[in-house]
Amino acid sequence: MRFKALIAAGLASLLALSACGSDTAPTTNDTPAGGETTAAQGTEGGAGGDVGVFTWWAEGSEKVGLEALEKRFKETFPNDNFVNLAVAGGAGSNAQAKLEADLQNNNPPDSFQGHAGAELFDYIQAEQIVPVNDVMDELGGANVFPQNLLDLISVDGDIFSIPSNVHRSNVAWVNPEVLDKAGVSHDAPADLDAWIADMDKLKAAGVETPLAIGTAPWTQVHFFESVLLAELGTDAYNALFADGDWKDAKVASAVSKYAKLLSFANTGGADDWPQATDMVIDGKAAYNVMGDWAVAQFNEKGKVDGEDYLYWPTPGTDGTFLFLADSFTLPKGAPNTEGAKDWLRLVGSAEGQKDFNLAKGSIPARTDVSVDDFPPYQQSAMESFKNDKIASSIAHGAATSNAWKGEIQAAVSGFWTNKDEAAFVDALAKAAENFR
Ligand code: GAL
């Protein structure tokens, strides 16, 4: 099927991202020839009218990230009226259903947040979004965005959406004071088994919940994808979305280790990611595996990098950047197409990407925003994105369509309740059969 082939091609490009070095990774200080660094194109001051922007950046540090973009948008396009249509719920857990209904009822916002990769191909295939080649050309196209990222948002030369940022999924956030209670080293454990051994020590020293996790199913998918990556390795993990075998013994051992790790986690008390990350911030847990939007929350709460919190790639995944990217669309039938394009111009500008990513914890999708402008966490993420292997996130639309993700999430949720490892593996294999 044509779209499946496109997704496979897109993912192949993504894998090639890591092989491209500093020419394409978004970490250089170079301003490529032809690259525009200003957002002030289109009609001077903006096209005018309401510009309704749909995201799930409604609360906490994510809201702060959106506000940084909003502020710059208002300054750059004073004629436009930003209308915040955000729907709360991490990873779009509530927003995506509302968006789907709105799109089906021909009631689209002016722009909405999507994920580069398989998820975006859903919207393209359903003809719910239209190309934005003109805006991308103004911004500088492949001179300022990595070609292989463009491949994840393009079909037949048409570019659908403007990427705002790149996030890393496989990060363990760590409270060093809690580790000290059990004399556990601050260094990253070498692999999942070493990590499990440290959790045993923490438990024995009286730390009730070494690991924090949300009860929201997506937070469990988020954790599971890191464990799967750790156990399979990058190539076998990535192959799962093409022709890899979900019945492989390594998937079963990943599930067993996931079960073991969950035995060290809270079973309630933290709903979405902010509450789970707060358990680490507040010293109620030692670890939380969360995307790097979490760093914004540590910073928002005045915590100091290297003193109050540490971070490592999820044990067993060092050397791999588990990738996702937010990308803003132009829906078919958007009420204010020209205003929406102003928003896209801002999102894709160097200034917009700097303001936004500083607040959001992610790294710019553009290649011409200086590394030196960013604090140590983002510098480390830029370094990893430039040099490491790349794997694509399930929980955040890079590897799987929304429908496939939904089935994986149902399997993960079922396992949270019944702890039936064989049934979990079967459900994962069935989901792959249904969707690839
Ligand atoms: C992801 C999104 C991130 C962040 C995260 C948590 O899907 O790409 O930007 O918002 O969800 O809500």
GROMACS .gro file of C-alpha atoms and ligand atoms in nm:
model
  448
    1MET     CA    1   0.000   0.000   0.000
    2ARG     CA    2   0.132   0.338  -0.106
    3PHE     CA    3   0.116   0.512   0.230
    4LYS     CA    4   0.277   0.225   0.411
    5ALA     CA    5   0.562   0.250   0.165
    6LEU     CA    6   0.585   0.623   0.231
    7ILE     CA    7   0.599   0.572   0.604
    8ALA     CA    8   0.867   0.308   0.561
    9ALA     CA    9   1.063   0.547   0.340
   10GLY     CA   10   1.019   0.824   0.596
   11LEU     CA   11   1.144   0.603   0.876
   12ALA     CA   12   1.439   0.494   0.666
   13SER     CA   13   1.526   0.862   0.626
   14LEU     CA   14   1.497   0.909   0.996
   15LEU     CA   15   1.745   0.633   1.060
   16ALA     CA   16   1.977   0.803   0.817
   17LEU     CA   17   1.954   1.124   1.022
   18SER     CA   18   2.211   0.995   1.265
   19ALA     CA   19   2.449   0.909   0.987
   20CYS     CA   20   2.442   1.260   0.848
   21GLY     CA   21   2.664   1.429   1.103
   22SER     CA   22   2.678   1.800   1.144
   23ASP     CA   23   2.563   1.874   0.790
   24THR     CA   24   2.206   1.807   0.880
   25ALA     CA   25   2.180   1.770   1.253
   26PRO     CA   26   2.023   2.072   1.420
   27THR     CA   27   2.327   2.165   1.619
   28THR     CA   28   2.552   2.381   1.413
   29ASN     CA   29   2.618   2.751   1.438
   30ASP     CA   30   2.627   2.793   1.064
   31THR     CA   31   2.370   3.005   0.890
   32PRO     CA   32   2.330   2.822   0.561
   33ALA     CA   33   2.320   3.020   0.240
   34GLY     CA   34   1.966   3.120   0.153
   35GLY     CA   35   1.841   3.050   0.504
   36GLU     CA   36   1.611   3.318   0.637
   37THR     CA   37   1.630   3.399   1.003
   38THR     CA   38   1.337   3.634   1.026
   39ALA     CA   39   0.973   3.551   1.075
   40ALA     CA   40   0.848   3.880   0.939
   41GLN     CA   41   0.737   3.767   0.595
   42GLY     CA   42   0.387   3.745   0.452
   43THR     CA   43   0.188   4.064   0.503
   44GLU     CA   44   0.376   4.318   0.715
   45GLY     CA   45   0.237   4.288   1.070
   46GLY     CA   46   0.031   3.983   0.979
   47ALA     CA   47  -0.277   3.901   0.776
   48GLY     CA   48  -0.518   3.995   1.055
   49GLY     CA   49  -0.806   3.812   1.221
   50ASP     CA   50  -0.823   3.533   1.476
   51VAL     CA   51  -0.565   3.256   1.450
   52GLY     CA   52  -0.685   2.951   1.643
   53VAL     CA   53  -0.395   2.723   1.740
   54PHE     CA   54  -0.472   2.375   1.870
   55THR     CA   55  -0.218   2.197   2.097
   56TRP     CA   56  -0.212   2.004   2.423
   57TRP     CA   57   0.028   2.248   2.582
   58ALA     CA   58  -0.228   2.364   2.834
   59GLU     CA   59  -0.064   2.326   3.172
   60GLY     CA   60   0.257   2.370   3.368
   61SER     CA   61   0.586   2.392   3.183
   62GLU     CA   62   0.425   2.301   2.850
   63LYS     CA   63   0.196   2.603   2.877
   64VAL     CA   64   0.503   2.816   2.943
   65GLY     CA   65   0.656   2.688   2.617
   66LEU     CA   66   0.346   2.779   2.419
   67GLU     CA   67   0.337   3.119   2.585
   68ALA     CA   68   0.690   3.188   2.464
   69LEU     CA   69   0.573   3.130   2.107
   70GLU     CA   70   0.256   3.331   2.161
   71LYS     CA   71   0.455   3.628   2.290
   72ARG     CA   72   0.687   3.628   1.989
   73PHE     CA   73   0.387   3.580   1.755
   74LYS     CA   74   0.212   3.884   1.899
   75GLU     CA   75   0.525   4.096   1.863
   76THR     CA   76   0.592   3.982   1.507
   77PHE     CA   77   0.236   3.980   1.378
   78PRO     CA   78   0.050   4.246   1.578
   79ASN     CA   79  -0.245   4.240   1.335
   80ASP     CA   80  -0.320   3.876   1.418
   81ASN     CA   81  -0.516   3.767   1.722
   82PHE     CA   82  -0.377   3.447   1.874
   83VAL     CA   83  -0.655   3.221   2.002
   84ASN     CA   84  -0.532   2.946   2.231
   85LEU     CA   85  -0.731   2.626   2.166
   86ALA     CA   86  -0.515   2.401   2.386
   87VAL     CA   87  -0.678   2.092   2.540
   88ALA     CA   88  -0.505   1.958   2.854
   89GLY     CA   89  -0.367   1.604   2.874
   90GLY     CA   90  -0.010   1.493   2.810
   91ALA     CA   91   0.084   1.352   2.467
   92GLY     CA   92  -0.251   1.467   2.329
   93SER     CA   93  -0.432   1.202   2.533
   94ASN     CA   94  -0.750   1.413   2.532
   95ALA     CA   95  -0.667   1.656   2.255
   96GLN     CA   96  -0.629   1.404   1.976
   97ALA     CA   97  -0.985   1.271   2.013
   98LYS     CA   98  -1.127   1.623   2.012
   99LEU     CA   99  -0.914   1.711   1.709
  100GLU     CA  100  -1.026   1.402   1.521
  101ALA     CA  101  -1.391   1.490   1.583
  102ASP     CA  102  -1.336   1.852   1.477
  103LEU     CA  103  -1.158   1.748   1.159
  104GLN     CA  104  -1.429   1.499   1.073
  105ASN     CA  105  -1.696   1.763   1.129
  106ASN     CA  106  -1.514   2.005   0.898
  107ASN     CA  107  -1.450   2.231   1.191
  108PRO     CA  108  -1.069   2.255   1.186
  109PRO     CA  109  -0.860   2.501   1.384
  110ASP     CA  110  -0.626   2.730   1.190
  111SER     CA  111  -0.329   2.516   1.284
  112PHE     CA  112  -0.276   2.208   1.499
  113GLN     CA  113   0.015   2.026   1.656
  114GLY     CA  114   0.103   1.696   1.491
  115HIS     CA  115   0.400   1.462   1.507
  116ALA     CA  116   0.646   1.418   1.223
  117GLY     CA  117   0.641   1.062   1.090
  118ALA     CA  118   0.364   0.805   1.079
  119GLU     CA  119   0.106   1.017   1.263
  120LEU     CA  120   0.135   1.303   1.015
  121PHE     CA  121   0.086   1.060   0.728
  122ASP     CA  122  -0.256   0.979   0.881
  123TYR     CA  123  -0.366   1.338   0.832
  124ILE     CA  124  -0.215   1.355   0.485
  125GLN     CA  125  -0.380   1.034   0.378
  126ALA     CA  126  -0.717   1.153   0.511
  127GLU     CA  127  -0.663   1.477   0.318
  128GLN     CA  128  -0.716   1.677   0.637
  129ILE     CA  129  -0.410   1.896   0.591
  130VAL     CA  130  -0.267   2.082   0.292
  131PRO     CA  131   0.090   2.150   0.177
  132VAL     CA  132   0.281   2.450   0.309
  133ASN     CA  133   0.564   2.455   0.053
  134ASP     CA  134   0.542   2.833   0.018
  135VAL     CA  135   0.602   2.893   0.389
  136MET     CA  136   0.876   2.631   0.400
  137ASP     CA  137   1.047   2.793   0.100
  138GLU     CA  138   1.035   3.136   0.266
  139LEU     CA  139   1.190   2.985   0.578
  140GLY     CA  140   1.477   2.839   0.380
  141GLY     CA  141   1.364   2.477   0.331
  142ALA     CA  142   1.643   2.223   0.325
  143ASN     CA  143   1.898   2.498   0.387
  144VAL     CA  144   1.773   2.533   0.742
  145PHE     CA  145   1.586   2.209   0.818
  146PRO     CA  146   1.750   1.864   0.795
  147GLN     CA  147   1.642   1.699   0.471
  148ASN     CA  148   1.567   1.376   0.649
  149LEU     CA  149   1.331   1.551   0.887
  150LEU     CA  150   1.164   1.711   0.585
  151ASP     CA  151   1.119   1.361   0.443
  152LEU     CA  152   0.911   1.272   0.750
  153ILE     CA  153   0.664   1.549   0.670
  154SER     CA  154   0.660   1.529   0.289
  155VAL     CA  155   0.478   1.333   0.021
  156ASP     CA  156   0.579   1.355  -0.344
  157GLY     CA  157   0.768   1.682  -0.290
  158ASP     CA  158   0.482   1.847  -0.101
  159ILE     CA  159   0.569   1.955   0.251
  160PHE     CA  160   0.294   1.915   0.506
  161SER     CA  161   0.362   2.109   0.829
  162ILE     CA  162   0.642   2.315   0.984
  163PRO     CA  163   0.847   2.144   1.259
  164SER     CA  164   0.885   2.344   1.579
  165ASN     CA  165   1.119   2.118   1.774
  166VAL     CA  166   1.274   1.778   1.831
  167HIS     CA  167   1.222   1.595   2.162
  168ARG     CA  168   1.407   1.298   2.309
  169SER     CA  169   1.191   1.028   2.465
  170ASN     CA  170   1.453   0.800   2.629
  171VAL     CA  171   1.559   1.006   2.927
  172ALA     CA  172   1.567   0.888   3.289
  173TRP     CA  173   1.528   1.182   3.530
  174VAL     CA  174   1.695   1.113   3.861
  175ASN     CA  175   1.687   1.251   4.216
  176PRO     CA  176   2.043   1.213   4.353
  177GLU     CA  177   1.940   1.263   4.717
  178VAL     CA  178   1.714   0.961   4.696
  179LEU     CA  179   1.999   0.754   4.549
  180ASP     CA  180   2.218   0.862   4.841
  181LYS     CA  181   1.974   0.702   5.087
  182ALA     CA  182   2.082   0.364   4.952
  183GLY     CA  183   2.439   0.450   4.857
  184VAL     CA  184   2.349   0.401   4.491
  185SER     CA  185   2.595   0.555   4.244
  186HIS     CA  186   2.492   0.868   4.058
  187ASP     CA  187   2.630   0.721   3.737
  188ALA     CA  188   2.397   0.566   3.485
  189PRO     CA  189   2.355   0.189   3.527
  190ALA     CA  190   2.499   0.003   3.227
  191ASP     CA  191   2.180  -0.178   3.135
  192LEU     CA  192   1.833  -0.272   3.254
  193ASP     CA  193   1.962  -0.550   3.481
  194ALA     CA  194   2.201  -0.314   3.659
  195TRP     CA  195   1.918  -0.064   3.694
  196ILE     CA  196   1.691  -0.329   3.844
  197ALA     CA  197   1.969  -0.415   4.092
  198ASP     CA  198   1.987  -0.048   4.197
  199MET     CA  199   1.611  -0.040   4.245
  200ASP     CA  200   1.640  -0.347   4.468
  201LYS     CA  201   1.894  -0.159   4.680
  202LEU     CA  202   1.669   0.146   4.702
  203LYS     CA  203   1.377  -0.067   4.807
  204ALA     CA  204   1.590  -0.243   5.071
  205ALA     CA  205   1.695   0.098   5.205
  206GLY     CA  206   1.331   0.190   5.258
  207VAL     CA  207   1.255   0.388   4.940
  208GLU     CA  208   0.899   0.280   4.879
  209THR     CA  209   0.872   0.372   4.511
  210PRO     CA  210   1.211   0.384   4.338
  211LEU     CA  211   1.039   0.445   4.005
  212ALA     CA  212   0.763   0.699   3.928
  213ILE     CA  213   0.512   0.636   3.652
  214GLY     CA  214   0.180   0.791   3.555
  215THR     CA  215  -0.144   0.597   3.551
  216ALA     CA  216  -0.227   0.764   3.217
  217PRO     CA  217  -0.175   0.479   2.967
  218TRP     CA  218   0.039   0.692   2.736
  219THR     CA  219   0.299   0.741   3.011
  220GLN     CA  220   0.328   0.362   3.031
  221VAL     CA  221   0.369   0.333   2.653
  222HIS     CA  222   0.635   0.600   2.687
  223PHE     CA  223   0.823   0.396   2.944
  224PHE     CA  224   0.771   0.071   2.759
  225GLU     CA  225   0.924   0.203   2.435
  226SER     CA  226   1.247   0.281   2.622
  227VAL     CA  227   1.255  -0.068   2.774
  228LEU     CA  228   1.188  -0.225   2.433
  229LEU     CA  229   1.468  -0.019   2.281
  230ALA     CA  230   1.707  -0.115   2.562
  231GLU     CA  231   1.638  -0.485   2.523
  232LEU     CA  232   1.628  -0.506   2.143
  233GLY     CA  233   1.893  -0.253   2.046
  234THR     CA  234   1.831   0.020   1.792
  235ASP     CA  235   1.825  -0.176   1.468
  236ALA     CA  236   1.595  -0.452   1.591
  237TYR     CA  237   1.371  -0.195   1.761
  238ASN     CA  238   1.337   0.010   1.444
  239ALA     CA  239   1.274  -0.304   1.240
  240LEU     CA  240   0.962  -0.372   1.448
  241PHE     CA  241   0.789  -0.100   1.246
  242ALA     CA  242   0.893  -0.252   0.914
  243ASP     CA  243   0.947  -0.628   0.895
  244GLY     CA  244   1.080  -0.714   1.242
  245ASP     CA  245   0.932  -0.999   1.445
  246TRP     CA  246   0.719  -0.899   1.744
  247LYS     CA  247   0.722  -1.266   1.850
  248ASP     CA  248   1.100  -1.258   1.887
  249ALA     CA  249   1.229  -1.377   2.225
  250LYS     CA  250   1.375  -1.029   2.284
  251VAL     CA  251   1.029  -0.872   2.282
  252ALA     CA  252   0.922  -1.127   2.543
  253SER     CA  253   1.228  -1.053   2.758
  254ALA     CA  254   1.160  -0.678   2.722
  255VAL     CA  255   0.809  -0.744   2.851
  256SER     CA  256   0.948  -0.944   3.148
  257LYS     CA  257   1.190  -0.666   3.236
  258TYR     CA  258   0.915  -0.410   3.199
  259ALA     CA  259   0.707  -0.617   3.445
  260LYS     CA  260   0.996  -0.631   3.689
  261LEU     CA  261   1.056  -0.256   3.661
  262LEU     CA  262   0.688  -0.182   3.721
  263SER     CA  263   0.710  -0.378   4.046
  264PHE     CA  264   0.925  -0.089   4.177
  265ALA     CA  265   0.676   0.178   4.069
  266ASN     CA  266   0.375   0.349   4.221
  267THR     CA  267   0.041   0.202   4.114
  268GLY     CA  268  -0.155   0.523   4.165
  269GLY     CA  269  -0.113   0.873   4.298
  270ALA     CA  270   0.036   1.013   3.977
  271ASP     CA  271  -0.192   1.060   3.685
  272ASP     CA  272  -0.023   1.232   3.392
  273TRP     CA  273   0.347   1.306   3.339
  274PRO     CA  274   0.369   1.623   3.552
  275GLN     CA  275   0.264   1.432   3.865
  276ALA     CA  276   0.500   1.142   3.789
  277THR     CA  277   0.792   1.379   3.728
  278ASP     CA  278   0.699   1.570   4.045
  279MET     CA  279   0.755   1.251   4.245
  280VAL     CA  280   1.122   1.275   4.145
  281ILE     CA  281   1.133   1.652   4.195
  282ASP     CA  282   0.983   1.612   4.544
  283GLY     CA  283   1.209   1.320   4.643
  284LYS     CA  284   0.925   1.065   4.654
  285ALA     CA  285   1.086   0.854   4.383
  286ALA     CA  286   1.438   0.816   4.246
  287TYR     CA  287   1.358   0.784   3.875
  288ASN     CA  288   1.106   0.877   3.608
  289VAL     CA  289   1.148   0.800   3.241
  290MET     CA  290   0.997   1.091   3.054
  291GLY     CA  291   1.056   1.293   2.741
  292ASP     CA  292   1.276   1.595   2.774
  293TRP     CA  293   0.981   1.829   2.820
  294ALA     CA  294   1.041   1.718   3.183
  295VAL     CA  295   1.353   1.934   3.209
  296ALA     CA  296   1.130   2.240   3.173
  297GLN     CA  297   0.939   2.128   3.479
  298PHE     CA  298   1.256   2.089   3.690
  299ASN     CA  299   1.363   2.435   3.576
  300GLU     CA  300   1.021   2.590   3.636
  301LYS     CA  301   1.040   2.463   3.994
  302GLY     CA  302   1.380   2.622   4.045
  303LYS     CA  303   1.575   2.293   4.053
  304VAL     CA  304   1.942   2.299   3.962
  305ASP     CA  305   2.086   2.072   3.692
  306GLY     CA  306   2.352   1.840   3.837
  307GLU     CA  307   2.261   1.922   4.198
  308ASP     CA  308   1.889   1.868   4.244
  309TYR     CA  309   1.845   1.644   3.942
  310LEU     CA  310   2.046   1.427   3.706
  311TYR     CA  311   1.955   1.274   3.371
  312TRP     CA  312   2.081   0.983   3.164
  313PRO     CA  313   1.960   0.798   2.859
  314THR     CA  314   1.729   0.523   2.989
  315PRO     CA  315   1.972   0.247   3.098
  316GLY     CA  316   2.053   0.023   2.803
  317THR     CA  317   1.978   0.295   2.545
  318ASP     CA  318   2.294   0.504   2.565
  319GLY     CA  319   2.404   0.593   2.212
  320THR     CA  320   2.050   0.616   2.078
  321PHE     CA  321   1.823   0.917   2.051
  322LEU     CA  322   1.460   0.802   2.072
  323PHE     CA  323   1.308   1.067   1.851
  324LEU     CA  324   0.987   1.265   1.812
  325ALA     CA  325   0.915   1.605   1.661
  326ASP     CA  326   0.622   1.842   1.695
  327SER     CA  327   0.515   1.994   1.367
  328PHE     CA  328   0.241   2.249   1.297
  329THR     CA  329  -0.008   2.194   1.017
  330LEU     CA  330  -0.235   2.390   0.789
  331PRO     CA  331  -0.571   2.208   0.797
  332LYS     CA  332  -0.785   2.191   0.487
  333GLY     CA  333  -1.062   2.451   0.529
  334ALA     CA  334  -0.879   2.642   0.804
  335PRO     CA  335  -1.092   2.952   0.877
  336ASN     CA  336  -0.796   3.191   0.847
  337THR     CA  337  -0.542   3.041   0.610
  338GLU     CA  338  -0.327   3.353   0.585
  339GLY     CA  339  -0.322   3.402   0.963
  340ALA     CA  340  -0.235   3.034   1.002
  341LYS     CA  341   0.060   3.085   0.767
  342ASP     CA  342   0.180   3.371   0.988
  343TRP     CA  343   0.176   3.125   1.278
  344LEU     CA  344   0.375   2.873   1.073
  345ARG     CA  345   0.625   3.143   0.972
  346LEU     CA  346   0.680   3.219   1.339
  347VAL     CA  347   0.702   2.855   1.445
  348GLY     CA  348   0.960   2.788   1.176
  349SER     CA  349   1.169   3.101   1.234
  350ALA     CA  350   1.504   3.091   1.412
  351GLU     CA  351   1.377   3.335   1.676
  352GLY     CA  352   1.059   3.138   1.737
  353GLN     CA  353   1.253   2.812   1.766
  354LYS     CA  354   1.498   2.962   2.010
  355ASP     CA  355   1.230   3.112   2.237
  356PHE     CA  356   1.016   2.803   2.226
  357ASN     CA  357   1.282   2.538   2.273
  358LEU     CA  358   1.450   2.722   2.558
  359ALA     CA  359   1.120   2.709   2.743
  360LYS     CA  360   1.010   2.362   2.627
  361GLY     CA  361   1.321   2.150   2.691
  362SER     CA  362   1.340   2.033   2.329
  363ILE     CA  363   1.599   2.126   2.066
  364PRO     CA  364   1.534   2.335   1.756
  365ALA     CA  365   1.439   2.151   1.439
  366ARG     CA  366   1.634   2.419   1.248
  367THR     CA  367   2.004   2.376   1.196
  368ASP     CA  368   2.101   2.742   1.241
  369VAL     CA  369   2.013   2.808   1.604
  370SER     CA  370   2.331   2.826   1.808
  371VAL     CA  371   2.411   2.548   2.055
  372ASP     CA  372   2.563   2.811   2.285
  373ASP     CA  373   2.224   2.970   2.337
  374PHE     CA  374   2.105   2.660   2.522
  375PRO     CA  375   2.162   2.523   2.875
  376PRO     CA  376   2.353   2.198   2.941
  377TYR     CA  377   2.061   1.957   2.909
  378GLN     CA  378   1.968   2.075   2.560
  379GLN     CA  379   2.334   2.088   2.461
  380SER     CA  380   2.361   1.721   2.555
  381ALA     CA  381   2.047   1.640   2.355
  382MET     CA  382   2.184   1.827   2.052
  383GLU     CA  383   2.506   1.633   2.080
  384SER     CA  384   2.320   1.303   2.098
  385PHE     CA  385   2.090   1.392   1.808
  386LYS     CA  386   2.391   1.478   1.600
  387ASN     CA  387   2.605   1.175   1.678
  388ASP     CA  388   2.389   0.889   1.803
  389LYS     CA  389   2.168   0.636   1.633
  390ILE     CA  390   1.807   0.743   1.592
  391ALA     CA  391   1.501   0.538   1.690
  392SER     CA  392   1.143   0.655   1.651
  393SER     CA  393   0.891   0.699   1.931
  394ILE     CA  394   0.572   0.495   1.947
  395ALA     CA  395   0.402   0.708   2.213
  396HIS     CA  396   0.450   1.026   2.011
  397GLY     CA  397   0.356   0.943   1.656
  398ALA     CA  398   0.694   0.897   1.492
  399ALA     CA  399   0.691   0.519   1.448
  400THR     CA  400   0.323   0.429   1.436
  401SER     CA  401  -0.004   0.570   1.308
  402ASN     CA  402  -0.259   0.683   1.565
  403ALA     CA  403  -0.459   0.365   1.512
  404TRP     CA  404  -0.156   0.137   1.565
  405LYS     CA  405  -0.048   0.339   1.866
  406GLY     CA  406  -0.402   0.298   2.001
  407GLU     CA  407  -0.374  -0.080   1.986
  408ILE     CA  408  -0.032  -0.081   2.146
  409GLN     CA  409  -0.167   0.144   2.418
  410ALA     CA  410  -0.460  -0.091   2.476
  411ALA     CA  411  -0.212  -0.380   2.512
  412VAL     CA  412   0.003  -0.179   2.756
  413SER     CA  413  -0.306  -0.082   2.958
  414GLY     CA  414  -0.428  -0.439   2.969
  415PHE     CA  415  -0.090  -0.547   3.101
  416TRP     CA  416  -0.095  -0.278   3.371
  417THR     CA  417  -0.405  -0.451   3.508
  418ASN     CA  418  -0.357  -0.823   3.436
  419LYS     CA  419   0.027  -0.860   3.424
  420ASP     CA  420  -0.017  -1.139   3.169
  421GLU     CA  421   0.313  -1.134   2.977
  422ALA     CA  422   0.214  -1.382   2.706
  423ALA     CA  423  -0.110  -1.198   2.635
  424PHE     CA  424   0.083  -0.871   2.614
  425VAL     CA  425   0.326  -1.008   2.354
  426ASP     CA  426   0.036  -1.157   2.156
  427ALA     CA  427  -0.150  -0.827   2.156
  428LEU     CA  428   0.162  -0.641   2.038
  429ALA     CA  429   0.217  -0.891   1.757
  430LYS     CA  430  -0.149  -0.872   1.656
  431ALA     CA  431  -0.135  -0.492   1.645
  432ALA     CA  432   0.164  -0.511   1.410
  433GLU     CA  433  -0.020  -0.759   1.188
  434ASN     CA  434  -0.316  -0.524   1.169
  435PHE     CA  435  -0.125  -0.210   1.082
  436ARG     CA  436   0.186  -0.276   0.881
  437GAL     C1  437   0.431   1.488   2.314
  437GAL     C2  438   0.464   1.619   2.249
  437GAL     C3  439   0.553   1.696   2.338
  437GAL     C4  440   0.493   1.706   2.477
  437GAL     C5  441   0.453   1.570   2.530
  437GAL     C6  442   0.387   1.569   2.666
  437GAL     O1  443   0.344   1.412   2.235
  437GAL     O2  444   0.527   1.593   2.127
  437GAL     O3  445   0.576   1.824   2.285
  437GAL     O4  446   0.386   1.792   2.471
  437GAL     O5  447   0.369   1.509   2.438
  437GAL     O6  448   0.263   1.627   2.666
   0.00000   0.00000   0.00000
